[in-house]
PDB file of C-alpha atoms in Angstrom:
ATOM      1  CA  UNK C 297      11.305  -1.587 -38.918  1.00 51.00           C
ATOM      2  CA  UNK C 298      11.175  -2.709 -42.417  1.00 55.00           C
ATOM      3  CA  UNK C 299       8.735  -5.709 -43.067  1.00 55.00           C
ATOM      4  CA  UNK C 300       6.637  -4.374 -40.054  1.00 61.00           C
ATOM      5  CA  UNK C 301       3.034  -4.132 -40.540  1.00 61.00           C
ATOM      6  CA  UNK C 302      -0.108  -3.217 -38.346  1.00 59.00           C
ATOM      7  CA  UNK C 303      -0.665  -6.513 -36.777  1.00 67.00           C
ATOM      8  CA  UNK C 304       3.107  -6.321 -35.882  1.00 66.00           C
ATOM      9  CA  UNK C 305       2.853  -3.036 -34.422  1.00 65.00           C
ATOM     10  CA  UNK C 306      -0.125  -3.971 -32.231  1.00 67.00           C
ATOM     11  CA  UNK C 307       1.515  -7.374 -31.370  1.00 70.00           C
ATOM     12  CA  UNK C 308       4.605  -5.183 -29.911  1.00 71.00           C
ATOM     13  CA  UNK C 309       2.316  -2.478 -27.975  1.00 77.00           C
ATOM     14  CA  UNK C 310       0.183  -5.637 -26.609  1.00 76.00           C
ATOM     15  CA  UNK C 311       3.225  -7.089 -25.151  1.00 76.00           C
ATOM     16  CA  UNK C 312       4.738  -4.169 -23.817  1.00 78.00           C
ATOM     17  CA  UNK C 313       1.162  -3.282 -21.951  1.00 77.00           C
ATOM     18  CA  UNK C 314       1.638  -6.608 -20.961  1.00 77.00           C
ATOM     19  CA  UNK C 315       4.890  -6.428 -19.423  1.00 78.00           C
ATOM     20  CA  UNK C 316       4.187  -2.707 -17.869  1.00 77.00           C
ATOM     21  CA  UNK C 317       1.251  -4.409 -16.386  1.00 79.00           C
ATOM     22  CA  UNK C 318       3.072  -7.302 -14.618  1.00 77.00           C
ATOM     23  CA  UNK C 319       5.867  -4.976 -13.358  1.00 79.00           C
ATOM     24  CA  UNK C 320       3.065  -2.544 -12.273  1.00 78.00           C
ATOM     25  CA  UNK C 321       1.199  -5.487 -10.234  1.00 78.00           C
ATOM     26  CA  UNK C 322       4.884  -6.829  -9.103  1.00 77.00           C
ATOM     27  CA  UNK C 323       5.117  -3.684  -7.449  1.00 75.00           C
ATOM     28  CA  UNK C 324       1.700  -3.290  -5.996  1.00 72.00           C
ATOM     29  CA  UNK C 325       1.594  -6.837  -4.518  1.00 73.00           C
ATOM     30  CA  UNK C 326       5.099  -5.988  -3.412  1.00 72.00           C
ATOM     31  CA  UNK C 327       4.105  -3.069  -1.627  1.00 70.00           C
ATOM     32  CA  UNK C 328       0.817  -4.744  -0.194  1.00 66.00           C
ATOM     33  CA  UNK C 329       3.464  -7.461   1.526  1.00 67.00           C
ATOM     34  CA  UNK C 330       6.067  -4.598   3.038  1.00 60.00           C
ATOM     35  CA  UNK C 331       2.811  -2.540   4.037  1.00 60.00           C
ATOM     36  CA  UNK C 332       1.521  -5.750   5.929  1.00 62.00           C
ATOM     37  CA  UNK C 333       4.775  -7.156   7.447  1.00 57.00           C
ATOM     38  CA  UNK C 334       5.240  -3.384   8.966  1.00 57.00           C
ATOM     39  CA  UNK C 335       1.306  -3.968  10.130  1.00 61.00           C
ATOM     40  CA  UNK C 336       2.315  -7.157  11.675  1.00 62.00           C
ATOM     41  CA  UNK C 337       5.695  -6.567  13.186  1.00 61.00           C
ATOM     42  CA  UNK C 338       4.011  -2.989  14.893  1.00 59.00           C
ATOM     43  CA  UNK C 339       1.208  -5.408  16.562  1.00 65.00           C
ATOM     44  CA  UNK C 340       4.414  -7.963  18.038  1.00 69.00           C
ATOM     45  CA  UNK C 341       6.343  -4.718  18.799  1.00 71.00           C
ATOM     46  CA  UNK C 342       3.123  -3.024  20.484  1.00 79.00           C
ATOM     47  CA  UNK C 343       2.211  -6.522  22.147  1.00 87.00           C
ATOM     48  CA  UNK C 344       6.191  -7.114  23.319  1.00 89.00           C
ATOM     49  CA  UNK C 345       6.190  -2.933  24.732  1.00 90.00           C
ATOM     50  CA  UNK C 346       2.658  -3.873  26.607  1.00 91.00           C
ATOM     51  CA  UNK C 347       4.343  -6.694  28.320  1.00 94.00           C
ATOM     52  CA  UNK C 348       7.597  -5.357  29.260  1.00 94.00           C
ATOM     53  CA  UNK C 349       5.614  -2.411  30.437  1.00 94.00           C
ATOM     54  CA  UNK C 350       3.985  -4.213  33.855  1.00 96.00           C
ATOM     55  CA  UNK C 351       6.714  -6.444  33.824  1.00 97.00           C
ATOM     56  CA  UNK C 352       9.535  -3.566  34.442  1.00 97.00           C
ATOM     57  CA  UNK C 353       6.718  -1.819  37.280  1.00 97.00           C
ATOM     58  CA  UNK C 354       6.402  -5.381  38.925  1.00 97.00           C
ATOM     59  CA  UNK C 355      10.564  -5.419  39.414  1.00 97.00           C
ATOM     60  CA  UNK C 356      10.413  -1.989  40.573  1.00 97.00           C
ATOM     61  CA  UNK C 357       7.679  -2.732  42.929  1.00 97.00           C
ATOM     62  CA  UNK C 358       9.991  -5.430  44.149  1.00 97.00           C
ATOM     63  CA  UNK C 359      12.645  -2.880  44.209  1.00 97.00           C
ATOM     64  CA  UNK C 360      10.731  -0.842  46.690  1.00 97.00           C
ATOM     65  CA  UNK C 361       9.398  -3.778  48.966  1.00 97.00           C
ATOM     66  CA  UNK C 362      13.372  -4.828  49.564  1.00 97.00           C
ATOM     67  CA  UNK C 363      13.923  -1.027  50.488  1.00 96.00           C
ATOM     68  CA  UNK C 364      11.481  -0.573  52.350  1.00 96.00           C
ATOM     69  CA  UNK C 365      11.678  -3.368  54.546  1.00 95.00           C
ATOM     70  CA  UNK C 366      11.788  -2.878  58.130  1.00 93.00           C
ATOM     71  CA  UNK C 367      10.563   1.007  57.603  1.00 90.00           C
ATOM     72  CA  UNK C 368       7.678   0.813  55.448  1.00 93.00           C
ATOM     73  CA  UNK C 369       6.597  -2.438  55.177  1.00 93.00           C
ATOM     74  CA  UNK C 370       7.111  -5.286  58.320  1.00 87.00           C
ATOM     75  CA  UNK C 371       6.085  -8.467  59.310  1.00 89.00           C
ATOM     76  CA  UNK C 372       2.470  -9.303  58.019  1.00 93.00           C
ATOM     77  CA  UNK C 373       2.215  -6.397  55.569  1.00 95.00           C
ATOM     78  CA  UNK C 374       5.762  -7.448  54.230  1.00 96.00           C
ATOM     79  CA  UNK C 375       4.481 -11.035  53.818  1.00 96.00           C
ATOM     80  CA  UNK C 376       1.345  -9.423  51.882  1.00 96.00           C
ATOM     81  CA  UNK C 377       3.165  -7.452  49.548  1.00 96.00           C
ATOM     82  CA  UNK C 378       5.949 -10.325  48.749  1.00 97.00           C
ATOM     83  CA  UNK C 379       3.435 -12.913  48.335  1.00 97.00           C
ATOM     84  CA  UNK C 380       1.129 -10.657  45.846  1.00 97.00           C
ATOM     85  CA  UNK C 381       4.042  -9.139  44.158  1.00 97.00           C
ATOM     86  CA  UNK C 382       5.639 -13.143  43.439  1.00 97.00           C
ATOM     87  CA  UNK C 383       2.502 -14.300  42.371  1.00 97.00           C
ATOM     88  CA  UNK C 384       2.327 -11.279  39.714  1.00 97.00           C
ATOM     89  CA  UNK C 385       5.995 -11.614  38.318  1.00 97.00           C
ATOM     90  CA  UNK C 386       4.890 -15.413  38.058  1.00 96.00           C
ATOM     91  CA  UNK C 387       2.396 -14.807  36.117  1.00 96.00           C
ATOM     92  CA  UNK C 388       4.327 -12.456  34.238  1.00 96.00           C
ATOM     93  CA  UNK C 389       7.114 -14.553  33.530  1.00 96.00           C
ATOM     94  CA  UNK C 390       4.644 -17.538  32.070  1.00 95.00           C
ATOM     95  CA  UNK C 391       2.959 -14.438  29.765  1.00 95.00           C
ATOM     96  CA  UNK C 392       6.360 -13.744  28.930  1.00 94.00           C
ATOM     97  CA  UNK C 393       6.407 -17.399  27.237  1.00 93.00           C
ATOM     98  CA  UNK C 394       3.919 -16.818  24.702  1.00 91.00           C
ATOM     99  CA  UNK C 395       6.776 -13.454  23.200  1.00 91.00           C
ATOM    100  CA  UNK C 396       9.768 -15.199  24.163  1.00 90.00           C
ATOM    101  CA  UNK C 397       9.483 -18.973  23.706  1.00 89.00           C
ATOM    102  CA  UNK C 398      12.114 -21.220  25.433  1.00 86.00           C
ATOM    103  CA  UNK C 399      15.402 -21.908  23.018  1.00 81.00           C
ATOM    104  CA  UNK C 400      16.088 -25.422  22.063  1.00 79.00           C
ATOM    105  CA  UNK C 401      13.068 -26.965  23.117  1.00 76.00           C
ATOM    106  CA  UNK C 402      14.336 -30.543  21.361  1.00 76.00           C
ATOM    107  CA  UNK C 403      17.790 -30.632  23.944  1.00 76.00           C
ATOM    108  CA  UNK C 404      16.873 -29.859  27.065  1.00 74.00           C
ATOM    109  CA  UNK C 405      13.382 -30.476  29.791  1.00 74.00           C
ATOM    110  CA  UNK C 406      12.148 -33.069  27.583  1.00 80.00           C
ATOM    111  CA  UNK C 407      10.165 -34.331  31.008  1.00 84.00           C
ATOM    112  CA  UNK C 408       8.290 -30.933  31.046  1.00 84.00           C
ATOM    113  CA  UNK C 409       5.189 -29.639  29.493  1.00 85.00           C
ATOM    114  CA  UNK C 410       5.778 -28.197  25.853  1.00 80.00           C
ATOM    115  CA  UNK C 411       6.285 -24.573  26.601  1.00 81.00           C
ATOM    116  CA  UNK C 412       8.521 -25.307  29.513  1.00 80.00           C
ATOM    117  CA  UNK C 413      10.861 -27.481  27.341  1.00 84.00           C
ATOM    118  CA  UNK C 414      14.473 -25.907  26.308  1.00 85.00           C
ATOM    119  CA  UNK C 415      16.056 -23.121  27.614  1.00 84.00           C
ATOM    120  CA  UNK C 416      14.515 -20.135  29.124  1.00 86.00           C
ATOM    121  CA  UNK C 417      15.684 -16.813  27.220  1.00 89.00           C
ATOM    122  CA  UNK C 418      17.560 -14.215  29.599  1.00 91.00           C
ATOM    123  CA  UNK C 419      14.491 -11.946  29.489  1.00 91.00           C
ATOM    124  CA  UNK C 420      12.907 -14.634  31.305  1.00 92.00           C
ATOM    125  CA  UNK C 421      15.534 -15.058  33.773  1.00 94.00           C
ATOM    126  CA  UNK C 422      15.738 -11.175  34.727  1.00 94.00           C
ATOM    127  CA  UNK C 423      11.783 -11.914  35.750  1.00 94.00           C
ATOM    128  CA  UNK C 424      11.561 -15.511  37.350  1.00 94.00           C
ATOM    129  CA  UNK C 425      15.093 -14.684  39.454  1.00 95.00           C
ATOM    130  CA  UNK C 426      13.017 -11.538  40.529  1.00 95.00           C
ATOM    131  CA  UNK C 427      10.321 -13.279  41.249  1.00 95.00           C
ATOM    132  CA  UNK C 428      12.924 -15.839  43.696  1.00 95.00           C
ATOM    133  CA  UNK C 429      14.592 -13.319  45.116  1.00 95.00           C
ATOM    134  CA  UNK C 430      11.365 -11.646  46.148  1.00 96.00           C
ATOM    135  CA  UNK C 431       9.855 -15.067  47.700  1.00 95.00           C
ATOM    136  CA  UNK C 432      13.352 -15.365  49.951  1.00 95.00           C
ATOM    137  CA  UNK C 433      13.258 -11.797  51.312  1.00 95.00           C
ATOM    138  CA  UNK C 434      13.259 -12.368  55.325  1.00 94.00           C
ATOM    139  CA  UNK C 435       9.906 -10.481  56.232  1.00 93.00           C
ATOM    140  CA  UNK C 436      11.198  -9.915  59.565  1.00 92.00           C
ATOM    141  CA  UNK C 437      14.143  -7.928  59.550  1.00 93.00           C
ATOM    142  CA  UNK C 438      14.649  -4.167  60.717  1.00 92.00           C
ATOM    143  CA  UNK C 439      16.780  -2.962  58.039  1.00 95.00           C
ATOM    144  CA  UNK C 440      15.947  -2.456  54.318  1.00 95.00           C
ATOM    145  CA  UNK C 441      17.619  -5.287  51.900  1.00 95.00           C
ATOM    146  CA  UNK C 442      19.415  -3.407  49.812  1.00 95.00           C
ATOM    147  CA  UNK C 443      21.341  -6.441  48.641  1.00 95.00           C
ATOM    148  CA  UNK C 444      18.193  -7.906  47.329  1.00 95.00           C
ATOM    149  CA  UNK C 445      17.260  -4.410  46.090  1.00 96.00           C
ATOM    150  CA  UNK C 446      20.692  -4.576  44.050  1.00 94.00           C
ATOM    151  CA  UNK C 447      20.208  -7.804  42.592  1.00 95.00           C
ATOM    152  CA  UNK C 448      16.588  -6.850  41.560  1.00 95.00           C
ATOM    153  CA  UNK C 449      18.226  -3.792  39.837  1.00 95.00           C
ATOM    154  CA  UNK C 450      20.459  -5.718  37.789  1.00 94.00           C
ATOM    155  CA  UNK C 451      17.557  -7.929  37.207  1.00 95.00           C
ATOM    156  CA  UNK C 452      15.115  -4.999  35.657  1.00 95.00           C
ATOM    157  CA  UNK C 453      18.315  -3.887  33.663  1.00 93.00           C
ATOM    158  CA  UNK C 454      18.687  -7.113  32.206  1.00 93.00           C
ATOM    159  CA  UNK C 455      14.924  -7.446  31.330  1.00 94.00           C
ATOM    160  CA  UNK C 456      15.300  -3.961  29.731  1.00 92.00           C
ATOM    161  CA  UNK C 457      17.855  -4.269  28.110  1.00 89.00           C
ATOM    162  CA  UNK C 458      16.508  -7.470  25.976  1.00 89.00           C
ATOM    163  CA  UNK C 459      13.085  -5.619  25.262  1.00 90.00           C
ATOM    164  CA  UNK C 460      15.159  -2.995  22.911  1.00 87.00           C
ATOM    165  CA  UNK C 461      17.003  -6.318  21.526  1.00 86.00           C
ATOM    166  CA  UNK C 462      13.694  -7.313  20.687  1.00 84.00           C
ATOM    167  CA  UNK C 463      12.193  -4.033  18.622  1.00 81.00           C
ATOM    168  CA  UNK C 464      14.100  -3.154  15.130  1.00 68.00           C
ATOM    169  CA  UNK C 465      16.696  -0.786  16.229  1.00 59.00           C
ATOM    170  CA  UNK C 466      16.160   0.708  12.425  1.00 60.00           C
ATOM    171  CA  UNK C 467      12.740   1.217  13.047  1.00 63.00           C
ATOM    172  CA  UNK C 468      13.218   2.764  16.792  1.00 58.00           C
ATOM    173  CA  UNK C 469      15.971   4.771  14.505  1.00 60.00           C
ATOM    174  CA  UNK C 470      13.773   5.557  11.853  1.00 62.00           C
ATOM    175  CA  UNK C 471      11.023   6.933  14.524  1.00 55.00           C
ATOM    176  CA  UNK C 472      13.109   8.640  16.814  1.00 53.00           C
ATOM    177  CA  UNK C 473      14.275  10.915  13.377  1.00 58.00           C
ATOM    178  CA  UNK C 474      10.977  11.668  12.851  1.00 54.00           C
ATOM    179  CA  UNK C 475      10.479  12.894  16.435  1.00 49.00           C
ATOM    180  CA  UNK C 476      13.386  14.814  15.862  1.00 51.00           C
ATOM    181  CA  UNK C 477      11.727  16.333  12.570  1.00 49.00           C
ATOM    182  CA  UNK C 478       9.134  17.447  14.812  1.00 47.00           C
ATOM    183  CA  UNK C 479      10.815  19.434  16.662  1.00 49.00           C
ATOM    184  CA  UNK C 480      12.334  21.934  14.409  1.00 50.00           C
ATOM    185  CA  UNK C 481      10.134  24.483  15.686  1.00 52.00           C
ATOM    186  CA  UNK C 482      11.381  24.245  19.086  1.00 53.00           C
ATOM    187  CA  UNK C 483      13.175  27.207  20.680  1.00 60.00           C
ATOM    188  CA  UNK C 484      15.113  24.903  23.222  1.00 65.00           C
ATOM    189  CA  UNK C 485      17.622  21.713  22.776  1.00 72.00           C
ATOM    190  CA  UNK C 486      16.369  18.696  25.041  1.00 76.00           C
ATOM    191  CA  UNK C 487      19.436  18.079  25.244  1.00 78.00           C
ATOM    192  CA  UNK C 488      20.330  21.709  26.906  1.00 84.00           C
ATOM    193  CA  UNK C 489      17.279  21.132  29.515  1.00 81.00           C
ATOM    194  CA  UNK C 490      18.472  17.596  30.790  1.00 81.00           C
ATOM    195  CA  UNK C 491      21.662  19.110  30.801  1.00 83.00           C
ATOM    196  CA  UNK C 492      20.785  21.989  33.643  1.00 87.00           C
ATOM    197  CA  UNK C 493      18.244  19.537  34.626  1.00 83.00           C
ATOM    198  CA  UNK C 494      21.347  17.290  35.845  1.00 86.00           C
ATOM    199  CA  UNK C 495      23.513  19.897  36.849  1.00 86.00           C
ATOM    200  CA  UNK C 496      20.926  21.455  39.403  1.00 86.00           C
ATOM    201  CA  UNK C 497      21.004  17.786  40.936  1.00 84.00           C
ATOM    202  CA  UNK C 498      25.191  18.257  41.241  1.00 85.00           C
ATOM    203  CA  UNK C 499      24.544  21.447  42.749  1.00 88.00           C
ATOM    204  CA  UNK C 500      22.387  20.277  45.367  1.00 84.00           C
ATOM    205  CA  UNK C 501      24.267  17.020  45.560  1.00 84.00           C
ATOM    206  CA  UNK C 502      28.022  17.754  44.906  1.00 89.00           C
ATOM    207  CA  UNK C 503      29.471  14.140  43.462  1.00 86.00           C
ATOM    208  CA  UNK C 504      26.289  12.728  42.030  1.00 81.00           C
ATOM    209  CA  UNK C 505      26.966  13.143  37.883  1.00 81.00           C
ATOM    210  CA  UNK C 506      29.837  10.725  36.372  1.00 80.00           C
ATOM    211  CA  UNK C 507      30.350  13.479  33.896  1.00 80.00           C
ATOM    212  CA  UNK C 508      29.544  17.269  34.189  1.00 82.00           C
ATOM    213  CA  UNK C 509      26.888  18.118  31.344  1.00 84.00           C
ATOM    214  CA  UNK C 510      28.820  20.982  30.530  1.00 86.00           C
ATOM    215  CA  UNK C 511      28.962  23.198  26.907  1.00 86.00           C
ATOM    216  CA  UNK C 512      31.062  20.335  25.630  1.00 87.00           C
ATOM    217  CA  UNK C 513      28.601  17.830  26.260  1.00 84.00           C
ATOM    218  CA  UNK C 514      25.328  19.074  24.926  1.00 83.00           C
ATOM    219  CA  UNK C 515      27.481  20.430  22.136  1.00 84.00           C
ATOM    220  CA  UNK C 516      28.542  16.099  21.626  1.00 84.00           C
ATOM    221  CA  UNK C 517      25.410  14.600  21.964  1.00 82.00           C
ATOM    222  CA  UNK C 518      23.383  16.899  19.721  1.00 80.00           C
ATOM    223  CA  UNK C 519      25.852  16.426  17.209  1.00 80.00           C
ATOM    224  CA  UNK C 520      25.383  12.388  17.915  1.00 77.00           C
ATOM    225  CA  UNK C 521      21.590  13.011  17.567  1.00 70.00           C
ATOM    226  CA  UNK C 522      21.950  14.860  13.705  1.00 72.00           C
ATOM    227  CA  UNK C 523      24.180  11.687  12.800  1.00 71.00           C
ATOM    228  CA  UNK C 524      21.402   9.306  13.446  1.00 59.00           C
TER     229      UNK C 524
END
């Protein structure tokens, strides 16, 4: 421009450097943040996973005890296994406390000690009403408790249902397309092997899929899968 001289010239230069070096650090330090949030929400996600892990094998153990009352397990051995199983999902459900703190802690239990105060999340419920049911099971009965067994079920559905509300479903998203990149290669749908995988089961048990896993339906969910 007319009027400019050197030191102008330099002046302008120095300031844009300037500026291209705060956007440059804006983005580094920006990066550095996203790169340790991921870090940090992958530990909670890995530390939630861990938990719900034994928690979901100590409802299914419960599961079993209930069904095999009366058959596999009677009188003192029944007694054993409730009384070791209840003391595990106990202990479970109080771990589950330090993931899943109690909501509204300032309304509600103001009598009880600070991480008992509020309301216990439904995750929490699905393990402590285990727990109760498992403590109440009549050890001496002849039949299985299927009842019990039932209400258990709905119990470990519950609790597994809440750990995937708990993990980003755009990061389980993101990771399951990458599993799905990895598998270009392969010669064979997973979807087509489940399928015949169920349908074997119908053959040998006539009634037992809700829906037939026919052409239709691999055709369906692959397309699903490509949409993710």
């Amino acid at each position: 421009m007319e009027g400019w001289g050197f030191n102008e010239g330099v002046a302008v230069i120095s300031a844009l450097v300037a500026v291209a070096s705060v956007v440059l650090n804006w983005l580094i330090v920006r990066r550095q943040t996203i790169i340790q949030f991921e870090t940090l929400k992958a530990e909670m996600d890995s530390e939630t996973m861990s938990w719900a892990h034994e928690t979901i094998d100590l409802v299914s153990e419960g599961v079993g005890l209930a069904r095999g009352r009366g058959k596999i397990y009677a009188g003192a051995d029944f007694r054993q296994r409730a009384h070791e199983i209840s003391q595990r999902l106990s202990s479970a459900a109080d771990r589950g406390r330090l993931i899943f703190p109690n909501e509204a802690p300032g309304h509600h239990g103001q009598e009880k000690e600070a991480a008992f105060q509020g309301f216990r999340p439904p995750i929490l419920d699905a393990v402590v009403f285990t727990c109760s049911q498992v403590e109440k099971m009549l050890p001496d009965e002849t039949e299985p408790d299927e009842v019990a067994a039932a209400f258990m079920i709905k119990c470990r559905r519950l609790l597994v249902s809440e750990v995937q509300n708990a993990i980003d479903p755009r990061r389980r998203g993101a990771m399951l397309r990458r599993f799905a990149e990895g598998r270009v290669d392969d010669t064979k749908s997973s979807f087509r092997v489940a399928a015949e995988l169920g349908e074997a089961l119908e053959a040998r048990y006539p009634g037992y899929l809700i829906q037939r896993r026919d052409a239709a339906w691999i055709a369906a969910r692959e397309a699903y899968a490509r949409q993710r």
